[in-house]
C-alpha cells in the first residue's frame, strides 16, 4: 500500500507546482524541485536532457530489465480564473493540462518505489519539458534526439494523462493508434495592391485563397477514404490591411492562411502534404498569382504496443476494477508528444479519468482557464505507476530478461 503521508505530500507538491507554473523549456524551478525530491529519495538523478528534462534511475537486484515511466512538467500560456489558495502566481501562465498532477504522481511513485518497491531491475523516472509546443521542437522529441534511450535504455515506456471528460477513477486505452499526428501548414497567395474597379487586371489573392480553403476541405471529402479519421482545420486567414488605414477601396496584395491537420495514419499525412501543395499551386497558377506553401510535421501518431497495453490494462483493472477499464477506447484526434518516445521503444499511454461529480453540466476541460487537476485521483495514479513498474519487471524476470 502507498503511505497516506506520501499521498498528502504529493497533493502538497501538486499545489506547489500549480502555484508556480513554467512553460516550455523554462521549467527551471520545476526541474529543480523534481531533482531535489528524487535525490531526497536516494534516486540517481541526471539533468539537462532537453534543457530542463530530469531522469531518475532506481536500480535493484541483478536483472538487466528496465522500464521507463514518464511525466510532463510544462504549463500553458493561459491566465488562471480559479479562486483557490494555490492559484497561479504567474500572470498569463497556468497548469491547465494537469501536468502539475502528472509530475506530483510520478514523484510520489518514485518515493514509494525507492522506499518499499519490490522489484529486480531498473526503473527510470522521466520528467520531460515542453509537451505543449505541438511541433517537433517539443520536449519529448528533444530528449529522444539527445539520446534519452541510448543513455538511459529501457525495454518499454509508459505514460499517463488525466482525463476530466468523464467521472474520476476510470482508465482508458487501446492497442495501436490512440492519439493523432499533428501537422501544420501555411500558404501565401501573392499579388499586387489594386483598385477594386480594376481588379480584373490583377490577381485577387483573397478570392483565390478562399477557393483554396474550400478545395482543401473538398480534398478531405472526395479524395480520401472516408474510413480514415482526419481533422483538417483552417485556423487563420489574413488578408487586407489590418490597420484599416488603406480603407475598403484597396484590394489586398497577399492572403495568408494557416491550418492544422490531425490524422491516425502516416499515409494520409503524406497524401495531404502533397495534395494541399498541389491545390495551392494550381489555384495560384490559374489566377496568375504567386504562392508559397509550407507543410510542417509535428507529433507522430501515438501507437500503443499490444503486449504493453495488455499489461497496463491488467494493472488498471486490478486497481479500479474491470468495469472501470476501457481497453478498447475510440482513438482521440488530439496529439501528444509521448508519441516520439513510443516511436523508439514499445509501451503504452493511458488516460486516467478525473472528472468531478456535479460538474457534468459545466465541465472544466483541459486548456481552460478554470481547469484544475483533480487531486482525488492522486492515490489511483500513484498505485498504477508503482504496480505497473513492479509487474513489468517481474514479468521480465519470468521471461528470463
Ligand atoms: Zn495540454
Ligand atoms: Zn497535457
Coordinates of N, CA and C in Angstrom, one line a residue, residues 262-382:
X262 N -4.9 16.7 -38.3 CA -4.8 15.6 -37.4 C -5.2 14.3 -38.1
X263 N -4.4 13.3 -38.0 CA -4.7 12.0 -38.7 C -4.3 10.8 -37.8
X264 N -4.7 9.6 -38.2 CA -4.2 8.4 -37.5 C -3.4 7.5 -38.4
X265 N -3.0 8.1 -39.5 CA -2.3 7.2 -40.5 C -1.3 8.0 -41.2
X266 N 0.0 7.5 -41.3 CA 1.1 8.2 -41.9 C 0.9 8.4 -43.4
X267 N 0.2 7.4 -44.1 CA 0.0 7.6 -45.5 C -1.0 8.7 -45.8
X268 N -1.9 8.9 -44.9 CA -2.8 10.0 -45.0 C -2.1 11.4 -44.8
X269 N -1.2 11.4 -43.9 CA -0.4 12.6 -43.7 C 0.4 13.0 -45.0
X270 N 1.0 11.9 -45.6 CA 1.7 12.1 -46.9 C 0.8 12.6 -48.0
X271 N -0.4 12.0 -48.1 CA -1.3 12.4 -49.1 C -1.7 13.8 -49.0
X272 N -1.9 14.3 -47.7 CA -2.3 15.7 -47.5 C -1.1 16.6 -47.9
X273 N 0.1 16.2 -47.5 CA 1.2 17.1 -47.7 C 1.4 17.4 -49.2
X274 N 1.2 16.4 -50.0 CA 1.3 16.6 -51.5 C 0.0 17.2 -52.0
X275 N -1.1 16.7 -51.6 CA -2.4 17.1 -52.1 C -2.6 18.6 -51.8
X276 N -2.4 19.1 -50.7 CA -2.6 20.5 -50.3 C -1.7 21.4 -51.1
X277 N -0.4 21.0 -51.3 CA 0.5 21.8 -52.1 C 0.0 21.9 -53.5
X278 N -0.5 20.8 -54.1 CA -1.0 20.8 -55.5 C -2.2 21.8 -55.6
X279 N -3.1 21.7 -54.6 CA -4.3 22.6 -54.7 C -3.8 24.1 -54.7
X280 N -2.9 24.4 -53.8 CA -2.4 25.8 -53.7 C -1.7 26.2 -55.1
X281 N -0.9 25.3 -55.5 CA -0.1 25.7 -56.7 C -1.0 25.9 -57.9
X282 N -1.9 24.9 -58.1 CA -2.8 25.0 -59.3 C -3.7 26.2 -59.2
X283 N -4.3 26.5 -58.0 CA -5.2 27.6 -57.9 C -4.5 29.0 -58.1
X284 N -3.2 29.0 -57.6 CA -2.5 30.3 -57.8 C -2.1 30.5 -59.3
X285 N -1.7 29.4 -59.9 CA -1.4 29.4 -61.3 C -2.6 29.8 -62.2
X286 N -3.7 29.3 -61.9 CA -5.0 29.6 -62.6 C -5.3 31.1 -62.5
X287 N -5.0 31.6 -61.3 CA -5.4 33.0 -61.0 C -4.2 34.0 -61.5
X288 N -3.1 33.4 -61.9 CA -2.0 34.2 -62.3 C -1.2 34.8 -61.1
X289 N -1.5 34.3 -59.9 CA -0.9 34.8 -58.7 C 0.4 34.0 -58.3
X290 N 1.2 34.6 -57.5 CA 2.3 33.9 -56.9 C 1.9 33.1 -55.7
X291 N 2.7 32.1 -55.2 CA 2.3 31.4 -54.0 C 3.5 30.9 -53.2
X292 N 3.3 30.6 -52.0 CA 4.2 29.9 -51.1 C 3.4 28.8 -50.4
X293 N 4.0 27.7 -50.2 CA 3.3 26.6 -49.4 C 4.3 25.9 -48.5
X294 N 3.9 25.7 -47.2 CA 4.8 25.0 -46.3 C 4.0 24.1 -45.5
X295 N 4.5 22.8 -45.3 CA 3.8 21.8 -44.5 C 4.8 21.4 -43.5
X296 N 4.5 21.6 -42.2 CA 5.4 21.3 -41.2 C 4.9 20.1 -40.3
X297 N 5.7 19.1 -40.2 CA 5.3 17.9 -39.5 C 5.5 18.1 -38.0
X298 N 4.5 17.8 -37.2 CA 4.6 17.9 -35.7 C 4.7 16.5 -35.1
X299 N 3.8 16.2 -34.1 CA 3.9 15.0 -33.4 C 3.4 13.8 -34.3
X300 N 4.1 12.6 -34.2 CA 3.6 11.5 -35.0 C 2.3 10.9 -34.3
X301 N 1.7 9.9 -35.0 CA 0.6 9.2 -34.4 C 1.1 8.5 -33.1
X302 N 0.3 8.5 -32.1 CA 0.7 7.8 -30.9 C 0.1 6.4 -30.9
X303 N 1.0 5.4 -30.9 CA 0.6 4.0 -31.0 C 1.1 3.2 -29.8
X304 N 0.1 2.5 -29.2 CA 0.5 1.6 -28.1 C 0.8 0.2 -28.6
X305 N 1.7 -0.5 -28.0 CA 2.1 -1.8 -28.5 C 1.2 -2.9 -27.7
X306 N 0.9 -4.0 -28.3 CA -0.1 -4.9 -27.7 C 0.3 -5.5 -26.4
X307 N 1.5 -6.0 -26.3 CA 2.0 -6.6 -25.0 C 1.9 -5.6 -23.8
X308 N 2.4 -4.4 -24.1 CA 2.5 -3.4 -23.0 C 1.1 -2.9 -22.7
X309 N 0.2 -2.8 -23.7 CA -1.2 -2.4 -23.5 C -1.9 -3.4 -22.6
X310 N -1.6 -4.7 -22.8 CA -2.2 -5.7 -22.1 C -1.8 -5.6 -20.6
X311 N -0.5 -5.4 -20.4 CA 0.0 -5.3 -19.0 C -0.7 -4.1 -18.3
X312 N -0.7 -2.9 -19.0 CA -1.2 -1.7 -18.4 C -2.7 -1.9 -18.1
X313 N -3.4 -2.6 -19.0 CA -4.9 -2.8 -18.8 C -5.1 -3.7 -17.5
X314 N -4.2 -4.7 -17.4 CA -4.3 -5.7 -16.3 C -4.1 -5.0 -15.0
X315 N -3.1 -4.1 -15.0 CA -2.8 -3.4 -13.7 C -3.9 -2.4 -13.4
X316 N -4.4 -1.7 -14.4 CA -5.5 -0.8 -14.2 C -6.7 -1.5 -13.7
X317 N -7.0 -2.7 -14.2 CA -8.2 -3.5 -13.7 C -8.0 -3.9 -12.3
X318 N -6.8 -4.2 -11.9 CA -6.5 -4.6 -10.5 C -6.8 -3.4 -9.6
X319 N -6.6 -2.2 -10.0 CA -6.6 -1.1 -9.2 C -8.1 -0.5 -9.1
X320 N -8.7 -0.4 -10.2 CA -10.1 0.3 -10.2 C -11.2 -0.7 -10.5
X321 N -10.9 -2.0 -10.8 CA -11.9 -3.0 -11.2 C -12.2 -3.0 -12.6
X322 N -12.4 -4.2 -13.1 CA -12.6 -4.5 -14.5 C -13.6 -3.5 -15.2
X323 N -14.8 -3.3 -14.6 CA -15.8 -2.4 -15.3 C -15.3 -1.0 -15.5
X324 N -14.3 -0.6 -14.8 CA -13.8 0.8 -14.9 C -12.6 0.9 -15.8
X325 N -12.3 -0.1 -16.6 CA -11.2 0.0 -17.6 C -11.8 -0.2 -19.0
X326 N -11.6 0.7 -19.8 CA -11.9 0.6 -21.2 C -10.6 0.4 -22.0
X327 N -10.4 -0.9 -22.4 CA -9.1 -1.2 -23.1 C -9.3 -1.1 -24.6
X328 N -10.4 -0.7 -25.0 CA -10.6 -0.5 -26.5 C -11.3 0.8 -26.8
X329 N -10.8 1.8 -26.2 CA -11.4 3.2 -26.4 C -11.3 3.6 -27.8
X330 N -12.2 4.5 -28.2 CA -12.1 5.1 -29.5 C -10.8 6.0 -29.6
X331 N -10.1 6.0 -30.7 CA -9.0 6.9 -30.7 C -9.5 8.4 -30.5
X332 N -8.6 9.2 -30.0 CA -9.0 10.6 -29.9 C -8.1 11.4 -30.8
X333 N -8.7 12.4 -31.5 CA -8.0 13.2 -32.6 C -7.2 14.3 -32.0
X334 N -6.7 14.2 -30.8 CA -5.7 15.1 -30.2 C -4.4 14.5 -30.3
X335 N -3.3 15.3 -30.0 CA -2.0 14.7 -30.2 C -1.2 14.9 -28.9
X336 N -0.1 14.1 -28.8 CA 0.7 14.0 -27.6 C 2.2 13.7 -28.0
X337 N 3.1 14.5 -27.4 CA 4.5 14.2 -27.8 C 5.1 13.0 -27.2
X338 N 4.4 12.3 -26.4 CA 4.9 11.0 -25.9 C 5.0 10.0 -27.1
X339 N 4.3 10.4 -28.2 CA 4.4 9.6 -29.4 C 5.9 9.5 -29.9
X340 N 6.7 10.5 -29.7 CA 8.1 10.4 -30.1 C 8.8 9.3 -29.3
X341 N 8.5 9.2 -28.0 CA 9.1 8.1 -27.2 C 8.6 6.7 -27.7
X342 N 7.3 6.6 -27.9 CA 6.7 5.4 -28.3 C 7.2 5.0 -29.7
X343 N 7.7 6.0 -30.5 CA 8.3 5.7 -31.8 C 9.6 4.9 -31.7
X344 N 10.2 5.0 -30.5 CA 11.5 4.3 -30.3 C 11.5 3.0 -29.5
X345 N 10.6 3.0 -28.5 CA 10.5 1.7 -27.7 C 9.0 1.4 -27.5
X346 N 8.8 0.1 -27.3 CA 7.4 -0.3 -27.1 C 6.8 0.3 -25.8
X347 N 5.5 0.4 -25.7 CA 5.0 1.0 -24.5 C 3.5 1.3 -24.6
X348 N 3.0 2.0 -23.6 CA 1.5 2.2 -23.6 C 1.3 3.5 -22.8
X349 N 0.4 4.3 -23.5 CA -0.1 5.6 -22.9 C -1.5 5.3 -22.5
X350 N -1.9 5.8 -21.3 CA -3.3 5.6 -20.8 C -3.9 7.0 -20.4
X351 N -5.2 7.0 -20.3 CA -5.9 8.1 -19.7 C -6.4 7.6 -18.3
X352 N -6.3 8.5 -17.3 CA -6.9 8.2 -16.0 C -8.0 9.3 -15.9
X353 N -9.2 8.9 -15.8 CA -10.3 9.9 -15.8 C -10.3 10.7 -14.5
X354 N -10.7 12.0 -14.6 CA -10.5 12.8 -13.4 C -11.7 13.8 -13.2
X355 N -12.8 13.5 -13.9 CA -14.0 14.5 -13.7 C -14.5 14.5 -12.3
X356 N -15.0 15.7 -11.9 CA -15.5 15.8 -10.5 C -17.0 15.6 -10.6
X357 N -17.6 15.0 -9.6 CA -19.1 14.8 -9.6 C -19.7 16.2 -9.5
X358 N -20.8 16.3 -10.2 CA -21.6 17.6 -10.2 C -21.1 18.6 -11.2
X359 N -20.0 18.3 -11.9 CA -19.5 19.3 -12.9 C -19.9 18.9 -14.3
X360 N -20.8 17.9 -14.5 CA -21.1 17.4 -15.8 C -21.8 18.6 -16.6
X361 N -22.6 19.4 -15.9 CA -23.4 20.4 -16.6 C -22.4 21.6 -17.0
X362 N -21.4 21.8 -16.2 CA -20.5 22.9 -16.6 C -19.0 22.4 -16.5
X363 N -18.7 21.5 -17.4 CA -17.3 20.9 -17.3 C -16.2 21.9 -17.5
X364 N -15.1 21.6 -16.8 CA -13.9 22.4 -17.0 C -12.9 21.6 -17.7
X365 N -12.9 21.7 -19.0 CA -12.0 20.8 -19.8 C -10.5 21.3 -19.7
X366 N -9.6 20.4 -20.3 CA -8.2 20.7 -20.3 C -8.0 22.0 -21.2
X367 N -7.0 22.8 -20.9 CA -6.7 24.0 -21.6 C -7.8 25.1 -21.4
X368 N -8.4 25.1 -20.2 CA -9.5 26.0 -19.9 C -9.0 26.9 -18.7
X369 N -9.3 28.2 -18.7 CA -8.8 29.0 -17.6 C -9.3 28.6 -16.2
X370 N -10.4 27.8 -16.2 CA -10.9 27.3 -14.9 C -10.6 25.8 -14.6
X371 N -9.8 25.2 -15.5 CA -9.4 23.9 -15.2 C -8.5 23.8 -14.0
X372 N -8.7 22.7 -13.2 CA -7.8 22.5 -12.0 C -7.7 21.0 -11.9
X373 N -6.5 20.4 -11.9 CA -6.2 19.0 -11.7 C -7.0 18.5 -10.5
X374 N -7.6 17.3 -10.6 CA -8.4 16.7 -9.5 C -7.5 15.9 -8.6
X375 N -7.2 16.4 -7.4 CA -6.3 15.7 -6.5 C -6.8 14.3 -6.1
X376 N -8.1 14.1 -6.2 CA -8.7 12.8 -5.8 C -8.1 11.7 -6.5
X377 N -7.5 11.9 -7.7 CA -7.0 10.7 -8.5 C -5.6 10.4 -8.1
X378 N -5.0 11.2 -7.3 CA -3.5 11.0 -7.0 C -3.3 9.6 -6.5
X379 N -4.1 9.1 -5.5 CA -3.7 7.7 -5.0 C -3.8 6.7 -6.1
X380 N -4.8 6.8 -7.0 CA -5.0 5.8 -8.1 C -3.8 5.9 -9.0
X381 N -3.4 7.1 -9.3 CA -2.3 7.3 -10.3 C -1.0 6.7 -9.7
X382 N -0.8 7.0 -8.4 CA 0.5 6.5 -7.8 C 0.5 5.0 -7.7

